[in-house]
PDB file of C-alpha atoms and ligand atoms in Angstrom:
ATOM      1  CA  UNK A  26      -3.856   2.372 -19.478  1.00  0.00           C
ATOM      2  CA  UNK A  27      -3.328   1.172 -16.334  1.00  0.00           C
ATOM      3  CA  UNK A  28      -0.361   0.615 -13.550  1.00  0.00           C
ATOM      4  CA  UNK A  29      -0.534  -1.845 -10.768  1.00  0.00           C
ATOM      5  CA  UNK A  30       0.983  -4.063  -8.432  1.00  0.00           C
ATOM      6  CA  UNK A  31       1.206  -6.302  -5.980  1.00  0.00           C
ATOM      7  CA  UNK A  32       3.082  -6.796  -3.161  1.00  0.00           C
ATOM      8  CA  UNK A  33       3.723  -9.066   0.292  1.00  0.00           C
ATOM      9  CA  UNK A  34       2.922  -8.286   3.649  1.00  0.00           C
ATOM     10  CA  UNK A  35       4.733  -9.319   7.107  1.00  0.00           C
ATOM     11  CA  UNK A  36       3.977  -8.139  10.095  1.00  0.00           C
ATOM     12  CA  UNK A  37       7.516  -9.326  11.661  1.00  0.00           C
ATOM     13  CA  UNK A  38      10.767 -10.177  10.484  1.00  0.00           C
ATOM     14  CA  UNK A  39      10.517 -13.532  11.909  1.00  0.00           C
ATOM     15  CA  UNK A  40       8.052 -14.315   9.164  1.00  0.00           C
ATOM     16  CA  UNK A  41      10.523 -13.866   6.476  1.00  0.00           C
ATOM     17  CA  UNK A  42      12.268 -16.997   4.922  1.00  0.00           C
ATOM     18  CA  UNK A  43      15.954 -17.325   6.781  1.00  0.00           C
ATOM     19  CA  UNK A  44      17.720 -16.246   4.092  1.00  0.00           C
ATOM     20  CA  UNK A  45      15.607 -12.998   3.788  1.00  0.00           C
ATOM     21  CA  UNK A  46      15.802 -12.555   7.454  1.00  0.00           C
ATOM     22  CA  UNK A  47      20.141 -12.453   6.980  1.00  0.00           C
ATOM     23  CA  UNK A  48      20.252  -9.823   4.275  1.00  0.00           C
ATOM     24  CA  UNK A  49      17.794  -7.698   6.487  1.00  0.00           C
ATOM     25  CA  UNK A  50      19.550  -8.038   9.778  1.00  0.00           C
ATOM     26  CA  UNK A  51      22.829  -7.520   7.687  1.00  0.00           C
ATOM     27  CA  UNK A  52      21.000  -3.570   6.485  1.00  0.00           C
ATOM     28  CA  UNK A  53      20.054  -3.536  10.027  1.00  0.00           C
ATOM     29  CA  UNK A  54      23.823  -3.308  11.167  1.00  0.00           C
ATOM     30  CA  UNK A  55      24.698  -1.016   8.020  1.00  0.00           C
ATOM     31  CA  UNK A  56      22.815   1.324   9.324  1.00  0.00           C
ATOM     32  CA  UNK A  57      25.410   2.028  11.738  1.00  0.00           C
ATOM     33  CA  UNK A  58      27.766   3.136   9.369  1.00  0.00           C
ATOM     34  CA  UNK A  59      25.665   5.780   7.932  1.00  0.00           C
ATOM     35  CA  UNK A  60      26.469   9.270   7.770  1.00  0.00           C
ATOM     36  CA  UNK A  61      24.025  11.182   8.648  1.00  0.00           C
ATOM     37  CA  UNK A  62      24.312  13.856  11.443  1.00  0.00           C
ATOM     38  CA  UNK A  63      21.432  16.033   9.698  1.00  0.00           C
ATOM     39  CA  UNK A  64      18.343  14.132   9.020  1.00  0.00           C
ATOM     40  CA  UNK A  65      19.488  11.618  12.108  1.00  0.00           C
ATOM     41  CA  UNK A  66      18.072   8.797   9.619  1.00  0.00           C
ATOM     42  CA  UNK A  67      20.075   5.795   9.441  1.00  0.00           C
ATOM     43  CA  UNK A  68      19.577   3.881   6.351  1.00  0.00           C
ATOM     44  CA  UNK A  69      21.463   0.946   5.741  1.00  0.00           C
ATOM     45  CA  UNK A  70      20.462  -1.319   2.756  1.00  0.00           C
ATOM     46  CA  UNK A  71      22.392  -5.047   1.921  1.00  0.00           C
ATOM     47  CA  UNK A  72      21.850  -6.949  -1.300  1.00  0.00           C
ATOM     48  CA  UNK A  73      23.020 -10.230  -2.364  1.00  0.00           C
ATOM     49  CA  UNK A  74      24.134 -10.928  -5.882  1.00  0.00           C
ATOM     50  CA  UNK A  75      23.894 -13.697  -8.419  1.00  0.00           C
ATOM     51  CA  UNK A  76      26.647 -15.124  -7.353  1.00  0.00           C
ATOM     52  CA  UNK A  77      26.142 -15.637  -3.612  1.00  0.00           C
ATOM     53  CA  UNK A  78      28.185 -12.103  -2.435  1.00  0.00           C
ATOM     54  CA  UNK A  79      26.545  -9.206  -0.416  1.00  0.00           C
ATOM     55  CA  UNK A  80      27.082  -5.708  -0.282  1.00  0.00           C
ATOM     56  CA  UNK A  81      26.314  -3.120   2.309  1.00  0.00           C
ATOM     57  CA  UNK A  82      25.326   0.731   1.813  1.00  0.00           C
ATOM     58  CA  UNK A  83      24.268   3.260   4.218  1.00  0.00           C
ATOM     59  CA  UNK A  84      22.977   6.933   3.410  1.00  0.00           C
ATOM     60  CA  UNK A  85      26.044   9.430   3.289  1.00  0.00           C
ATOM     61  CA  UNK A  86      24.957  13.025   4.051  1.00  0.00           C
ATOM     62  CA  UNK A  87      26.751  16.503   3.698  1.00  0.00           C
ATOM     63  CA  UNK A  88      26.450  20.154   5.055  1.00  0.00           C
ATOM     64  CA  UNK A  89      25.591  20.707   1.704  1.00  0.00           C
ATOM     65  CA  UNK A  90      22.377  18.834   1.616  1.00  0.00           C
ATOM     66  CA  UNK A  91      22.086  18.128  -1.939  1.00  0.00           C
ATOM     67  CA  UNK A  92      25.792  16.262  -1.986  1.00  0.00           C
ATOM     68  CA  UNK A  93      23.879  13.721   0.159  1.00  0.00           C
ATOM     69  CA  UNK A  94      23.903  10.191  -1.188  1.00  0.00           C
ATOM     70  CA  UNK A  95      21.313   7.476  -0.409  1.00  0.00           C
ATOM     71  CA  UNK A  96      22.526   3.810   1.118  1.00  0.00           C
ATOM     72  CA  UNK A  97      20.586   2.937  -2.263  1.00  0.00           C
ATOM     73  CA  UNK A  98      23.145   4.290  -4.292  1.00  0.00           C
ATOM     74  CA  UNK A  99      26.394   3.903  -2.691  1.00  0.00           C
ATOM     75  CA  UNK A 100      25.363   0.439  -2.542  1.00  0.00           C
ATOM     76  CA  UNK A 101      24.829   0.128  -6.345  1.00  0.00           C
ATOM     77  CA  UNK A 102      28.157   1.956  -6.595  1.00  0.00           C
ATOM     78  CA  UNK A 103      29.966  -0.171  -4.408  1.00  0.00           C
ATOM     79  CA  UNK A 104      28.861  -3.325  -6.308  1.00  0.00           C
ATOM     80  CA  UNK A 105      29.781  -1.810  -9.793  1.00  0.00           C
ATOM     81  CA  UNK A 106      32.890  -1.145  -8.661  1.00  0.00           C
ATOM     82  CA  UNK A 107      33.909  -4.514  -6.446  1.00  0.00           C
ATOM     83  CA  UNK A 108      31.527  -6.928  -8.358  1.00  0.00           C
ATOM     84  CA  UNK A 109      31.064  -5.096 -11.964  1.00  0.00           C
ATOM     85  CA  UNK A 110      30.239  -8.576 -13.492  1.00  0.00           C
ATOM     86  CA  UNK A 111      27.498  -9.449 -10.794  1.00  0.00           C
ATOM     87  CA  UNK A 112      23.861  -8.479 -10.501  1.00  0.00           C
ATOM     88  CA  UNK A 113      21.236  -7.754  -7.403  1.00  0.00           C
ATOM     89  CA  UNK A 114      18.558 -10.811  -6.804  1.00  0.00           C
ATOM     90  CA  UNK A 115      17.461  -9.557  -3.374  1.00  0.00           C
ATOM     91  CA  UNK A 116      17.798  -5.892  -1.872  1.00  0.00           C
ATOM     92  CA  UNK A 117      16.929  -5.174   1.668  1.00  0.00           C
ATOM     93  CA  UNK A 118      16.531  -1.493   2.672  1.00  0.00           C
ATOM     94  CA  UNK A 119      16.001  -0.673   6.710  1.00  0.00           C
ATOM     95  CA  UNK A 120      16.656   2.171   8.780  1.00  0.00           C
ATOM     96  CA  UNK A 121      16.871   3.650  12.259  1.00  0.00           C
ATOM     97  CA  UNK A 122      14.895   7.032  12.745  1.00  0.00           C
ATOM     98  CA  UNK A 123      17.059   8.708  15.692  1.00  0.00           C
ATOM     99  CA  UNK A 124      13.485  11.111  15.831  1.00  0.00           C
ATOM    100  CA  UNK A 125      11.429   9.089  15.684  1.00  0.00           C
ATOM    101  CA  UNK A 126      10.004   5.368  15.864  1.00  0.00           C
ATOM    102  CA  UNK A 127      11.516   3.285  13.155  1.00  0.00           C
ATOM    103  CA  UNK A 128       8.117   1.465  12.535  1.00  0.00           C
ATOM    104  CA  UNK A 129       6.907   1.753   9.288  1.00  0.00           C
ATOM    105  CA  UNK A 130       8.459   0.400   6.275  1.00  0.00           C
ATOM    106  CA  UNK A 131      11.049   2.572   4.509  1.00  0.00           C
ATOM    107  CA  UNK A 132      10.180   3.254   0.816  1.00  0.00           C
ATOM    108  CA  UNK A 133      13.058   4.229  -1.759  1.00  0.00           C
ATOM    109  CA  UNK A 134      13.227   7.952  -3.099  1.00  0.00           C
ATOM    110  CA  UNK A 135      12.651   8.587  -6.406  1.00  0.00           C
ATOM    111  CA  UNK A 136      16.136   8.805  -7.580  1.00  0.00           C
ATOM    112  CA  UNK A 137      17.227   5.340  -6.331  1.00  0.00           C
ATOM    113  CA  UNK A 138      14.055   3.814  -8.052  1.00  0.00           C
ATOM    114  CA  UNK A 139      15.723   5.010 -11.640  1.00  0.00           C
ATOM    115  CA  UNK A 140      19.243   3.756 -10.189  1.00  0.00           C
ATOM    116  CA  UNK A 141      17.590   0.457  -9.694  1.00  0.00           C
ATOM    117  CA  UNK A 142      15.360   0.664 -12.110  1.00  0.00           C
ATOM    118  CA  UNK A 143      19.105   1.045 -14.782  1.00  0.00           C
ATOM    119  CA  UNK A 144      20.469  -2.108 -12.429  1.00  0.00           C
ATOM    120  CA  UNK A 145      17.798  -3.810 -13.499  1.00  0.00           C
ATOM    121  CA  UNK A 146      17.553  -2.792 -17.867  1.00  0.00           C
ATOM    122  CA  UNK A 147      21.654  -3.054 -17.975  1.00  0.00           C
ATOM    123  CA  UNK A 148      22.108  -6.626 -16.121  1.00  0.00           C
ATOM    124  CA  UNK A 149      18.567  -7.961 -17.632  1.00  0.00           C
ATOM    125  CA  UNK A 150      17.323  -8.813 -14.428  1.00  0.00           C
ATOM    126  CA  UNK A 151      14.961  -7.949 -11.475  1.00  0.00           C
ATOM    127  CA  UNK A 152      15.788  -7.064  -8.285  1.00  0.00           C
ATOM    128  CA  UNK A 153      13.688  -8.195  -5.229  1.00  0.00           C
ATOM    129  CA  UNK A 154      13.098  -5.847  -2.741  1.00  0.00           C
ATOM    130  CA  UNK A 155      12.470  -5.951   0.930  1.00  0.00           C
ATOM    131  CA  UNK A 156      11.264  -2.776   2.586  1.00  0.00           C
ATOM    132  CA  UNK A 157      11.456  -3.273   6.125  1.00  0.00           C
ATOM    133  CA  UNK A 158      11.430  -1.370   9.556  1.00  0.00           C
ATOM    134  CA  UNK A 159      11.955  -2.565  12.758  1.00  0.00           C
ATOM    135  CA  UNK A 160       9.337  -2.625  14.949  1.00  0.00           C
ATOM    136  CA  UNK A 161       6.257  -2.529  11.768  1.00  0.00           C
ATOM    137  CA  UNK A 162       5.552  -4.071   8.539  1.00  0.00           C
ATOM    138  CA  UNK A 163       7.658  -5.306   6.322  1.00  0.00           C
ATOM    139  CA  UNK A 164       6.738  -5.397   2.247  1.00  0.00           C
ATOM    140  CA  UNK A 165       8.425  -7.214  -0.447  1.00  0.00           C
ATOM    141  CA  UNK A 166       7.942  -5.611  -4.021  1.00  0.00           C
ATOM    142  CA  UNK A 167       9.004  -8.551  -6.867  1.00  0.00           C
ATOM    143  CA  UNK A 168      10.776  -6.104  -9.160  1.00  0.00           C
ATOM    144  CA  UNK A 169      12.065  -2.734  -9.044  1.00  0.00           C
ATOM    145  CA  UNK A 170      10.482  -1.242 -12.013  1.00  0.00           C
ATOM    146  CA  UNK A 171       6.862  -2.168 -10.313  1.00  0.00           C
ATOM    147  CA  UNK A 172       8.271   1.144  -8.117  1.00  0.00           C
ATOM    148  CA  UNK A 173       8.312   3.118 -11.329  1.00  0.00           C
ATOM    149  CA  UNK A 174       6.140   3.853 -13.749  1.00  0.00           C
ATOM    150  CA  UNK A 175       6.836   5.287 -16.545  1.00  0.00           C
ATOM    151  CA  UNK A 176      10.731   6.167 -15.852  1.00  0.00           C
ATOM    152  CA  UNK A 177      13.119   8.326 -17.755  1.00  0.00           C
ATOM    153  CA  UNK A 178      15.173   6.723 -20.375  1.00  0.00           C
ATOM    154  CA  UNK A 179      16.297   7.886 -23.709  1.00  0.00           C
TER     155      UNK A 179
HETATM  156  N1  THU B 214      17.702   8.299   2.320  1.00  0.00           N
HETATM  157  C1  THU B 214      18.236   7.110   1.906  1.00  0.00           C
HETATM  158  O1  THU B 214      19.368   6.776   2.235  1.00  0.00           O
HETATM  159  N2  THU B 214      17.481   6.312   1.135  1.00  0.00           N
HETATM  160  C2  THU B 214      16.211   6.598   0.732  1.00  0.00           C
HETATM  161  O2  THU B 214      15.619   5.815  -0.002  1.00  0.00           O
HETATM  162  C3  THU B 214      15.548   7.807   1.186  1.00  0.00           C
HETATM  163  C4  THU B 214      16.387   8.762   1.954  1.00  0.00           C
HETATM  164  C5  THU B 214      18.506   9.161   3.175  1.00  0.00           C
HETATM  165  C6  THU B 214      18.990  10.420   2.534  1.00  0.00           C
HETATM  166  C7  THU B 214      19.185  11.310   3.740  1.00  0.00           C
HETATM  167  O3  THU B 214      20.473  11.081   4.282  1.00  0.00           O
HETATM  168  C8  THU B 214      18.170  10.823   4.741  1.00  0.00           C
HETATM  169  O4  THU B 214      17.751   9.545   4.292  1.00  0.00           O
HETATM  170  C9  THU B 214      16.975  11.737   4.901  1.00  0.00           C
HETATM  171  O5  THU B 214      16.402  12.036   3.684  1.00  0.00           O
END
């Protein structure tokens, strides 16, 4: 057996389409409402839905580490609970690195890929993902579940 993908390449935002451009700049400014006085690593992620609304998320940290929650997942929380009938068509996921340069693409932990990866099974769809940083690359992955092989599910 065998497990591959592919996925785009941009060196700059302004090679994005317009549209993909928006939802990034929109995570861009999300990132400003993270929590994250620990780490110092803003995440802020935006996705539009199926029917034309966005949503924002940005990472939520605690003293307690482990209480932490990723901009992932309160964003898939805040869109089952203000738009439970709607699905993701396009996440983007940025961040600002207070430590360091902010130039390499953010990739998702493992625990949002299964939250997406369930977005994706329950509402029979696929969710397009742009990985972007500021200053680098930027990669668009076609589906969540190419992030994910072999995933938990019962
Ligand atoms: N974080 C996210 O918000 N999303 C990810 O995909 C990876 C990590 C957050 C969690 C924590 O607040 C900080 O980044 C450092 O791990």
């Amino acid at each position: 057996m065998k497990f591959e993908f592919e996925y785009e390449v941009y060196d700059s935002i302004i090679e994005l389409a317009a549209a993909d451009q928006e939802l990034v700049n929109k995570a861009f400014n999300a990132t400003w409402l993270s929590y994250s006085p620990y780490s110092k690593l803003k995440v802020g992620a935006c996705a539009m839905t199926n029917m034309g609304h966005t949503i924002i998320g940005s990472n939520q940290e605690n003293g307690s580490y482990s209480v932490t929650i990723c901009a992932e997942r309160v964003l898939l929380s805040t869109l089952s609970t203000q738009y439970p009938d709607e699905y993701i068509t396009t996440l983007a996921i940025t961040y600002l690195d207070l430590n360091d340069n902010s130039n390499h693409p953010i990739t998702p932990c493992g625990v949002c890929r299964q939250a997406m990866l369930e977005h994706e099974i329950k509402n029979e769809c696929s969710i397009r993902i742009i990985l972007a940083s500021q200053n680098g690359q930027i990669y668009i992955i076609e589906k969540g579940r190419d992030l994910l092989p072999l995933p938990f599910s019962i």
